[in-house]
């Protein structure tokens, strides 16, 4: 991959040099040839930032964590804002509310609302705890994920999650979403008299 | 007046300018207005010549980056009314602004983990995933790309959301202040993606910020390519920190959350990434318990700003009803105004140029007869979409819906002339 990039850069430089004499100023950008701006990131540079986790588990790192480990981490680093057992405090509730979405008072939590369990891992790692994001080890993130999912019985209390088992978790509201059709949004009526 | 150029006069002038400098410095810290007021004002009214007419004014800009008049100190962004332990956002004082461009210091802000202080020399944008040539770009690289400048509004999809439940908020700022409009400069997203060479399987882009939330959203390729921009300047100056300095994504007409600020990474994938923002937040829960995902568009909307909540109208006097309208679908085609709670409507004048996906100012002359009335405005855009009534919107969506509230705003004018938020 890296060899290819180097080749491409050399190629682009040659093309630009050759093309300068015949190109008019103000020629449309990207009219075929790359402009040769920027450089390829190294594999190491990419590794540090390539943190996203997809629904099928792509991106999940090695490691594993139990509900028990997760509870220890949660109580120490999460409960102050999210409350004991994820019931909510100054920050929103993370558990409870399963089956409430169609009621007059829906409670949107991980267990009741989120379609994918992998997103829990992704978000905890990138953004939590609030005062120190990206500080948890992958074992700790697996553990907190397992603990939060266990609160709504999505996984059993003795669960140990890793890349494979987390990707296999099916969330209660997995089928609850449909793509929006922006063209079908509610439109008003342009009545001008006796409306 | 003698022009003898004497040393004494020069000295006097320079001493005076020193005095003014210290006054201006006080102004910068907010203490100037009260000093001026303390001097009394009646002597400044006609037929007298005011003190500011009878002695030289202050020097050039001081501080060097100018400030509004100290008398305008009440024109500021406000925090949300409900106390929140986490910093979330501030709202634009729409009813105190003029025209359609929002000054950068008053542009609404919304963030999910605070405003990072980013050194532009150390900021990088990584473009990778399903591309032929992964890129690492610094800010100098980004400004070397061919640039574009466009005027567009930006609206948080949660703007006005409290109105689903019932009348809440008093002023246009409190209710609708999560919309602003600016002139944006940057490079088209399509230009940078072409530089990287998107592979045919590349259908979605993950955009990620460098803030403490590493904020992420998935964006369909078609939407990104159409009008997406990588923005580094706003209204002629570099972005403000709270607006994503030094680099943000900008998607015209699309819910604000997707215009990722402090942008550090674009990753091309073959399907959505289902981040926390597009699963737990920014999805639309329907009354039956199902939810819509990826509802990006900000529909047509309008609000009368003059007169609006907490303002006062005088009986029998002339007023120009004036406000703003906008649509994520393109240009505003017409704005109708009702002064009788929606029974009859008149078409307001639109002030040009009417730009696509930009705030548009509308105006209608009016004389209030003193009887209680309800004022409303209704926008229609070039796609033919008409802003709905609140009743129709809530009937269709229920009151657990959070985002994309765009119903007609009603302002009640009481017999006293006091204007208040109403759900007519």
XYZ file of C-alpha atoms in Angstrom:
619
model
C 0.000 0.000 0.000
C 2.730 2.387 1.027
C 4.789 1.551 -2.068
C 1.760 2.320 -4.205
C 1.352 5.724 -2.580
C 4.960 6.614 -3.101
C 4.671 5.584 -6.735
C 1.555 7.688 -7.133
C 3.146 10.788 -5.632
C 6.147 10.474 -7.943
C 3.773 10.013 -10.855
C 1.654 13.033 -9.918
C 4.714 15.225 -9.547
C 5.904 14.243 -12.998
C 2.481 14.907 -14.489
C 2.220 18.324 -12.866
C 5.672 19.310 -14.070
C 4.875 18.196 -17.606
C 1.416 19.749 -17.557
C 2.383 23.223 -16.354
C 3.244 24.620 -19.753
C -0.042 23.697 -21.405
C -2.532 24.261 -18.560
C -4.328 27.594 -18.567
C -4.446 29.429 -15.249
C -7.667 28.827 -13.332
C -8.185 25.422 -14.880
C -10.990 23.481 -13.178
C -9.726 21.650 -10.114
C -9.669 17.874 -10.340
C -10.396 17.928 -14.052
C -8.705 14.584 -14.210
C -5.322 14.884 -12.565
C -4.858 15.017 -8.789
C -3.353 18.284 -7.590
C -0.663 16.557 -5.565
C -1.558 18.331 -2.308
C -0.796 16.600 0.997
C 0.935 13.305 1.597
C -0.002 9.743 2.451
C -0.327 9.013 6.180
C 1.965 6.277 7.408
C 0.452 3.036 8.695
C 1.417 4.098 12.201
C -0.229 7.504 11.837
C -3.389 5.863 10.577
C -3.472 3.293 13.371
C -3.651 5.919 16.099
C -6.723 7.659 14.683
C -8.536 4.758 13.049
C -10.718 4.140 16.087
C -14.219 3.713 14.652
C -16.151 0.512 15.243
C -18.798 -0.634 12.794
C -22.002 -2.630 13.488
C -20.405 -5.858 12.205
C -17.570 -5.422 14.722
C -14.963 -4.170 12.257
C -12.580 -1.993 14.207
C -13.031 -3.708 17.567
C -9.650 -4.289 19.218
C -8.292 -7.384 20.966
C -9.056 -7.820 24.643
C -12.102 -8.698 26.708
C -13.984 -7.557 29.769
C -16.503 -9.046 32.189
C -19.631 -7.503 33.692
C -17.830 -7.619 37.056
C -14.846 -5.635 35.760
C -17.242 -3.232 34.079
C -19.123 -2.592 37.319
C -15.877 -1.713 39.110
C -14.888 0.738 36.370
C -18.418 2.122 36.085
C -18.758 2.766 39.811
C -15.391 4.543 39.897
C -15.613 6.607 36.704
C -19.182 6.788 35.391
C -21.674 6.602 38.260
C -21.045 10.175 39.458
C -22.782 11.529 36.337
C -24.887 8.602 35.080
C -26.092 7.410 38.490
C -25.945 4.030 40.205
C -26.774 1.150 37.845
C -26.963 3.548 34.888
C -30.249 4.969 36.077
C -29.267 8.545 35.253
C -28.288 11.604 37.282
C -26.880 14.836 35.844
C -26.130 12.847 32.683
C -28.828 10.769 30.946
C -29.951 7.314 32.026
C -28.125 4.509 30.221
C -30.379 1.635 31.259
C -34.088 0.997 31.787
C -37.044 1.922 29.626
C -37.140 -1.247 27.512
C -40.600 -1.420 25.954
C -41.405 2.238 26.693
C -40.826 3.705 23.228
C -44.433 3.537 22.077
C -45.797 4.881 25.359
C -46.493 8.534 26.088
C -43.271 8.671 28.102
C -40.541 6.943 26.138
C -37.213 6.400 27.887
C -34.376 6.243 25.393
C -31.457 4.217 26.716
C -28.883 1.837 25.307
C -31.061 -1.166 26.098
C -34.331 0.364 24.965
C -33.242 2.320 21.915
C -29.773 1.692 20.459
C -29.777 -0.609 17.414
C -26.162 -1.850 17.708
C -24.099 -2.956 20.719
C -20.828 -2.164 18.934
C -21.744 1.534 19.032
C -21.580 1.385 22.835
C -17.945 0.322 22.691
C -17.159 2.950 20.042
C -18.713 5.792 22.010
C -17.349 4.885 25.438
C -13.826 4.692 24.081
C -13.916 7.912 22.072
C -15.840 10.138 24.460
C -15.936 8.745 28.001
C -15.342 9.322 30.824
C -16.375 12.928 30.294
C -13.271 14.394 31.925
C -10.804 11.907 30.425
C -11.866 10.452 27.072
C -9.710 7.760 25.435
C -8.168 6.903 28.803
C -9.794 3.470 29.293
C -8.052 0.276 28.197
C -9.849 -1.968 25.720
C -10.516 -4.503 28.509
C -12.137 -1.755 30.582
C -14.283 -0.599 27.667
C -15.424 -4.174 26.965
C -16.203 -4.503 30.661
C -18.242 -1.283 30.936
C -20.076 -2.205 27.727
C -20.890 -5.624 29.178
C -22.015 -4.081 32.466
C -24.343 -1.574 30.789
C -25.851 -4.242 28.519
C -26.361 -6.521 31.522
C -28.452 -3.848 33.269
C -31.245 -4.464 30.752
C -30.557 -8.224 30.480
C -29.255 -7.860 26.932
C -26.329 -9.992 28.127
C -26.275 -12.191 31.271
C -24.659 -11.012 34.501
C -21.706 -13.361 34.014
C -21.016 -12.243 30.425
C -17.488 -11.609 29.182
C -17.407 -9.607 25.971
C -14.745 -9.474 23.293
C -14.722 -8.461 19.630
C -16.560 -11.557 18.463
C -19.181 -11.823 21.197
C -19.951 -8.090 21.229
C -20.553 -8.057 17.472
C -22.938 -11.000 17.928
C -25.165 -9.211 20.475
C -28.610 -8.449 19.061
C -30.133 -5.311 20.566
C -33.835 -5.260 21.589
C -34.635 -2.304 19.322
C -32.590 -3.527 16.346
C -35.678 -3.608 14.114
C -37.055 -0.317 15.413
C -35.480 1.979 12.840
C -36.383 2.833 9.293
C -34.632 5.257 6.958
C -36.215 8.693 6.788
C -37.652 9.776 3.495
C -37.060 13.506 3.501
C -39.232 13.925 0.401
C -42.259 12.739 2.343
C -42.005 15.303 5.161
C -45.205 16.939 6.299
C -45.948 20.012 4.202
C -48.469 22.748 4.991
C -51.206 24.221 2.859
C -50.910 27.678 1.298
C -54.411 28.880 2.037
C -54.805 32.676 1.814
C -58.491 33.337 2.773
C -60.905 31.791 5.312
C -58.320 29.273 6.442
C -9.731 78.298 15.580
C -6.058 79.152 15.545
C -3.732 76.747 13.791
C -0.506 77.836 15.424
C 0.820 74.309 15.823
C 2.211 75.253 19.197
C 3.922 72.645 21.316
C 1.309 73.259 24.014
C -1.579 72.321 21.739
C 0.153 69.183 20.507
C 0.815 68.188 24.088
C -2.825 68.793 25.027
C -4.044 66.646 22.131
C -1.743 63.805 22.953
C -2.784 63.879 26.612
C -6.406 63.783 25.511
C -5.761 60.808 23.276
C -4.164 58.995 26.198
C -7.321 59.637 28.196
C -9.445 58.262 25.374
C -7.293 55.211 25.107
C -7.896 54.354 28.732
C -11.625 54.987 28.252
C -11.647 52.593 25.306
C -9.839 49.995 27.354
C -12.505 50.341 30.020
C -15.086 49.913 27.287
C -13.488 46.637 26.310
C -14.048 45.347 29.802
C -17.656 46.452 29.803
C -17.489 49.421 32.170
C -17.743 52.249 29.638
C -21.487 52.425 29.139
C -22.222 53.008 32.802
C -19.613 55.799 32.906
C -21.273 57.537 29.981
C -24.715 57.111 31.481
C -23.507 58.466 34.790
C -22.701 61.764 33.055
C -26.400 62.279 32.293
C -27.947 62.578 28.869
C -30.436 65.416 28.847
C -27.774 67.961 28.075
C -26.956 65.982 24.963
C -30.400 66.341 23.405
C -31.452 69.052 20.922
C -31.266 72.003 20.924
C -27.970 71.480 22.783
C -24.887 70.184 21.024
C -24.001 66.845 22.612
C -20.690 66.341 24.384
C -19.565 63.945 21.637
C -20.078 66.742 19.122
C -18.118 69.306 21.069
C -14.838 67.491 21.661
C -12.709 65.163 19.540
C -13.646 61.514 19.509
C -11.511 58.483 20.280
C -8.574 57.318 18.195
C -8.410 54.434 15.789
C -9.606 51.009 16.786
C -8.621 50.119 20.284
C -8.521 47.215 20.907
C -7.124 46.512 17.429
C -9.788 43.851 16.813
C -12.907 45.996 17.087
C -15.772 45.609 19.523
C -19.436 46.615 19.216
C -20.513 49.887 20.814
C -20.625 49.526 24.605
C -24.284 50.580 24.357
C -25.005 47.257 22.592
C -23.830 45.147 25.510
C -27.255 43.474 25.772
C -26.887 41.889 22.336
C -25.273 38.606 23.313
C -25.713 34.882 23.044
C -27.503 33.330 26.017
C -27.138 29.961 27.654
C -30.104 27.570 27.668
C -32.641 28.418 30.360
C -32.370 25.019 32.086
C -29.173 24.621 34.115
C -26.872 21.979 32.675
C -23.717 20.622 34.289
C -22.181 20.083 30.845
C -21.526 22.914 28.380
C -23.908 22.441 25.474
C -24.705 25.540 23.485
C -25.664 29.169 23.173
C -28.330 30.881 21.068
C -28.241 33.738 18.599
C -30.218 36.884 19.593
C -32.172 36.778 16.314
C -34.572 39.599 17.225
C -31.720 42.008 17.955
C -29.947 41.484 14.623
C -30.535 43.017 11.207
C -30.312 41.756 7.660
C -29.466 38.092 7.232
C -25.798 37.600 8.142
C -25.031 36.608 11.729
C -21.934 38.258 13.232
C -19.430 35.580 14.209
C -19.473 36.616 17.869
C -23.224 35.941 17.969
C -23.375 32.777 15.854
C -25.109 30.042 17.848
C -22.852 27.328 19.206
C -23.441 23.715 20.101
C -20.840 21.309 21.293
C -20.762 17.925 22.949
C -17.567 17.983 24.985
C -16.514 21.602 25.216
C -14.574 23.847 22.832
C -11.039 22.575 22.188
C -8.128 25.019 21.886
C -6.470 23.741 18.727
C -3.074 24.888 17.459
C -3.604 25.087 13.684
C 0.027 24.139 13.024
C -0.610 20.829 14.766
C -4.014 20.161 13.252
C -4.290 17.451 10.590
C -7.059 16.079 8.410
C -6.724 12.407 7.546
C -8.660 11.089 4.544
C -8.671 7.308 4.284
C -10.786 4.168 3.977
C -12.092 3.254 0.512
C -9.879 5.680 -1.384
C -7.083 5.219 -3.900
C -4.691 7.622 -2.174
C -5.036 8.140 1.601
C -4.155 11.718 2.508
C -2.760 13.546 5.488
C -3.368 17.275 5.088
C -2.230 20.182 7.237
C -3.902 23.584 7.228
C -1.402 24.972 4.724
C -2.293 22.113 2.383
C -6.001 22.785 2.786
C -5.831 26.476 1.900
C -3.844 25.593 -1.229
C -6.830 23.773 -2.724
C -9.079 25.810 -5.050
C -11.499 27.584 -2.697
C -15.161 28.549 -2.739
C -17.214 31.086 -0.775
C -20.929 30.558 -0.133
C -23.641 32.141 2.042
C -25.711 29.555 3.935
C -27.670 29.160 7.132
C -26.778 26.559 9.743
C -29.482 25.220 12.057
C -29.306 22.721 14.888
C -31.903 20.031 14.251
C -33.008 20.462 17.868
C -33.845 24.123 17.276
C -37.318 25.067 18.634
C -37.780 21.510 19.940
C -39.387 22.667 23.198
C -42.425 23.715 21.127
C -43.430 20.092 20.459
C -44.589 19.917 24.060
C -46.166 23.343 24.502
C -45.406 27.067 24.438
C -42.016 27.444 26.027
C -39.502 30.260 25.841
C -40.277 33.944 25.617
C -38.082 35.466 22.925
C -37.211 34.464 19.370
C -33.687 33.896 20.674
C -34.810 31.494 23.395
C -37.151 29.576 21.104
C -35.455 29.630 17.693
C -31.909 30.878 18.398
C -30.140 27.728 17.182
C -30.069 29.069 13.617
C -27.568 31.523 12.152
C -26.300 32.459 8.708
C -22.809 33.265 7.458
C -20.567 33.522 4.467
C -18.382 30.412 4.497
C -15.032 29.944 2.759
C -13.201 26.699 2.255
C -12.643 23.911 -0.211
C -15.359 21.768 -1.696
C -15.456 18.331 -0.099
C -15.690 16.919 -3.629
C -12.338 18.519 -4.477
C -10.564 16.849 -1.551
C -12.329 13.521 -2.127
C -11.300 13.607 -5.789
C -7.735 14.201 -4.660
C -7.970 11.039 -2.548
C -9.857 9.149 -5.271
C -13.004 7.513 -3.861
C -13.337 3.856 -4.805
C -16.614 2.773 -6.478
C -17.719 0.911 -3.293
C -17.350 4.126 -1.256
C -20.925 5.151 -0.370
C -20.712 6.739 3.090
C -18.207 8.973 4.840
C -17.443 9.010 8.537
C -16.568 12.556 9.620
C -14.780 12.843 12.961
C -13.861 15.848 15.077
C -10.752 16.428 17.186
C -12.761 17.520 20.228
C -13.054 15.494 23.430
C -16.127 13.691 22.032
C -14.198 12.756 18.860
C -17.599 13.684 17.440
C -18.694 11.499 14.546
C -21.463 11.317 11.958
C -21.984 9.212 8.823
C -22.696 11.136 5.647
C -23.994 9.665 2.372
C -21.495 10.152 -0.456
C -24.079 11.843 -2.671
C -24.804 14.465 -0.020
C -21.122 15.076 0.675
C -20.311 15.473 -3.005
C -23.219 17.779 -3.793
C -22.443 20.874 -1.739
C -20.250 19.739 1.150
C -17.416 22.069 2.110
C -14.357 21.897 4.324
C -14.562 25.346 5.870
C -11.782 27.368 7.430
C -13.241 30.893 7.285
C -16.533 32.467 8.318
C -17.633 35.973 7.379
C -14.152 36.805 6.167
C -12.190 35.796 9.245
C -10.899 32.417 10.339
C -13.471 30.272 12.123
C -14.012 31.081 15.776
C -12.931 28.287 18.177
C -16.564 27.487 19.038
C -17.315 27.115 15.329
C -14.665 24.488 14.704
C -11.360 26.345 14.350
C -9.298 25.635 12.396
C -11.402 23.343 10.161
C -14.981 22.143 10.031
C -17.233 20.262 7.704
C -20.164 22.255 6.363
C -23.224 20.673 4.742
C -25.694 23.339 3.519
C -29.353 22.737 4.385
C -28.552 19.734 6.581
C -29.006 19.364 10.351
C -26.158 21.172 12.070
C -24.865 18.161 13.975
C -23.543 16.674 10.730
C -21.331 19.677 9.978
C -18.617 18.189 12.191
C -16.436 20.833 13.833
C -12.687 20.598 14.515
C -12.633 18.055 11.678
C -9.673 15.660 11.862
C -10.739 12.609 9.896
C -12.800 11.539 6.892
C -13.096 7.802 6.374
C -14.849 6.427 3.324
C -16.876 3.254 3.888
C -19.399 1.133 2.021
C -22.208 1.673 4.563
C -23.195 3.907 7.489
C -21.083 3.637 10.623
C -24.047 3.932 13.063
C -22.314 6.202 15.532
C -23.856 7.155 18.852
C -25.020 10.465 17.368
C -27.102 8.793 14.662
C -28.544 6.082 16.893
C -29.181 7.388 20.414
C -29.479 11.030 19.265
C -30.590 12.741 16.057
C -33.132 10.030 15.247
C -36.853 10.746 15.216
C -39.027 8.681 17.559
C -42.588 8.272 16.218
C -45.705 7.802 18.362
C -45.798 4.049 17.577
C -42.339 3.518 19.077
C -40.508 3.127 15.783
C -37.903 5.702 14.799
C -36.599 7.346 11.662
C -32.863 7.350 11.108
C -30.790 9.583 8.843
C -33.325 12.406 8.633
C -30.905 15.062 7.491
C -32.867 17.819 5.836
C -33.880 21.063 7.532
C -37.271 22.005 6.121
C -38.636 25.469 5.334
C -39.237 27.657 8.360
C -39.785 31.291 9.222
C -40.152 33.494 12.263
C -41.301 37.079 12.728
C -38.638 38.942 14.706
C -40.200 42.385 14.802
C -42.405 42.389 16.707
C -41.644 39.224 18.680
C -41.775 37.865 22.225
C -41.226 40.401 25.059
C -41.320 43.354 22.635
C -44.102 45.950 22.827
C -46.267 47.403 20.057
C -47.870 50.840 20.279
C -51.490 51.222 19.300
C -52.269 53.140 16.137
C -48.653 53.489 15.070
C -46.851 52.199 12.036
C -44.749 49.032 12.308
C -42.860 47.035 9.778
C -43.439 43.364 10.455
C -40.082 41.784 9.639
C -38.464 38.410 10.061
C -36.364 35.668 8.527
C -37.161 32.576 6.485
C -34.987 29.695 5.310
C -35.134 26.227 3.774
C -32.732 23.340 3.437
C -34.384 22.531 0.105
C -33.180 25.688 -1.654
C -34.460 29.232 -2.116
C -37.372 30.777 -0.263
C -40.109 31.401 -2.804
C -42.616 33.299 -0.654
C -43.417 34.224 2.917
C -47.019 34.908 3.902
C -47.927 36.873 7.017
C -51.170 36.700 8.964
C -52.228 39.376 11.446
C -55.391 37.492 12.466
C -54.130 34.161 13.776
C -54.079 32.414 10.413
C -57.554 33.233 9.038
C -56.232 35.413 6.219
C -52.736 35.838 4.825
C -50.824 38.460 2.837
C -47.655 37.858 0.881
C -44.693 39.708 2.391
C -41.919 41.341 0.368
C -38.692 39.325 0.184
C -35.456 41.243 0.281
C -32.952 40.057 -2.300
C -30.708 38.536 -3.208
C -32.671 35.432 -2.237
C -29.970 32.779 -1.912
C -30.311 29.017 -1.751
C -30.194 27.621 1.783
C -29.645 31.072 3.268
C -31.641 33.273 5.609
C -34.018 35.529 3.674
C -35.491 38.695 5.156
C -39.217 39.388 4.682
C -41.101 42.605 5.399
C -44.721 43.743 5.580
C -46.017 47.195 6.597
C -48.593 47.112 9.406
C -50.605 49.459 11.628
C -51.983 47.947 14.834
C -55.528 49.031 15.777
C -55.127 48.067 19.425
C -57.247 44.912 19.512
C -55.551 41.665 20.599
C -54.177 39.813 17.563
C -51.984 36.833 16.712
C -49.163 37.342 14.197
C -47.850 34.436 12.116
C -45.489 33.876 9.196
C -45.463 30.948 6.782
C -42.591 30.143 4.433
C -42.752 28.369 1.089
C -39.622 27.279 -0.753
C -38.790 26.700 -4.401
C -39.585 22.986 -4.120
C -43.197 23.944 -3.272
C -42.840 22.848 0.361
C -45.020 24.943 2.710
C -44.279 25.429 6.429
C -46.948 23.504 8.390
C -49.085 24.644 11.318
C -48.079 23.500 14.798
C -51.304 21.540 15.108
C -50.598 19.527 11.945
C -46.959 18.925 12.867
C -47.685 17.681 16.384
C -50.607 15.558 15.119
C -48.251 13.839 12.674
C -45.263 13.414 14.971
C -46.526 13.382 18.531
C -44.839 15.279 21.322
C -41.954 12.819 21.948
C -40.372 13.921 18.685
C -37.333 16.055 19.380
C -35.836 17.235 16.113
C -36.794 19.154 12.971
C -39.499 21.322 14.518
C -40.460 23.788 11.795
C -44.080 24.713 12.527
C -45.528 28.197 12.109
C -44.644 30.460 15.061
C -47.473 32.493 16.597
C -46.898 35.744 18.508
C -49.818 37.072 20.518
C -50.165 40.854 20.782
C -52.167 41.620 23.932
C -54.374 44.707 24.341
C -51.483 46.207 26.314
C -49.235 45.835 23.264
C -47.090 43.175 24.957
C -45.982 40.420 22.550
C -45.713 36.812 23.767
C -45.135 33.281 22.523
C -48.444 31.561 21.791
C -49.653 28.330 20.265
C -52.662 29.520 18.296
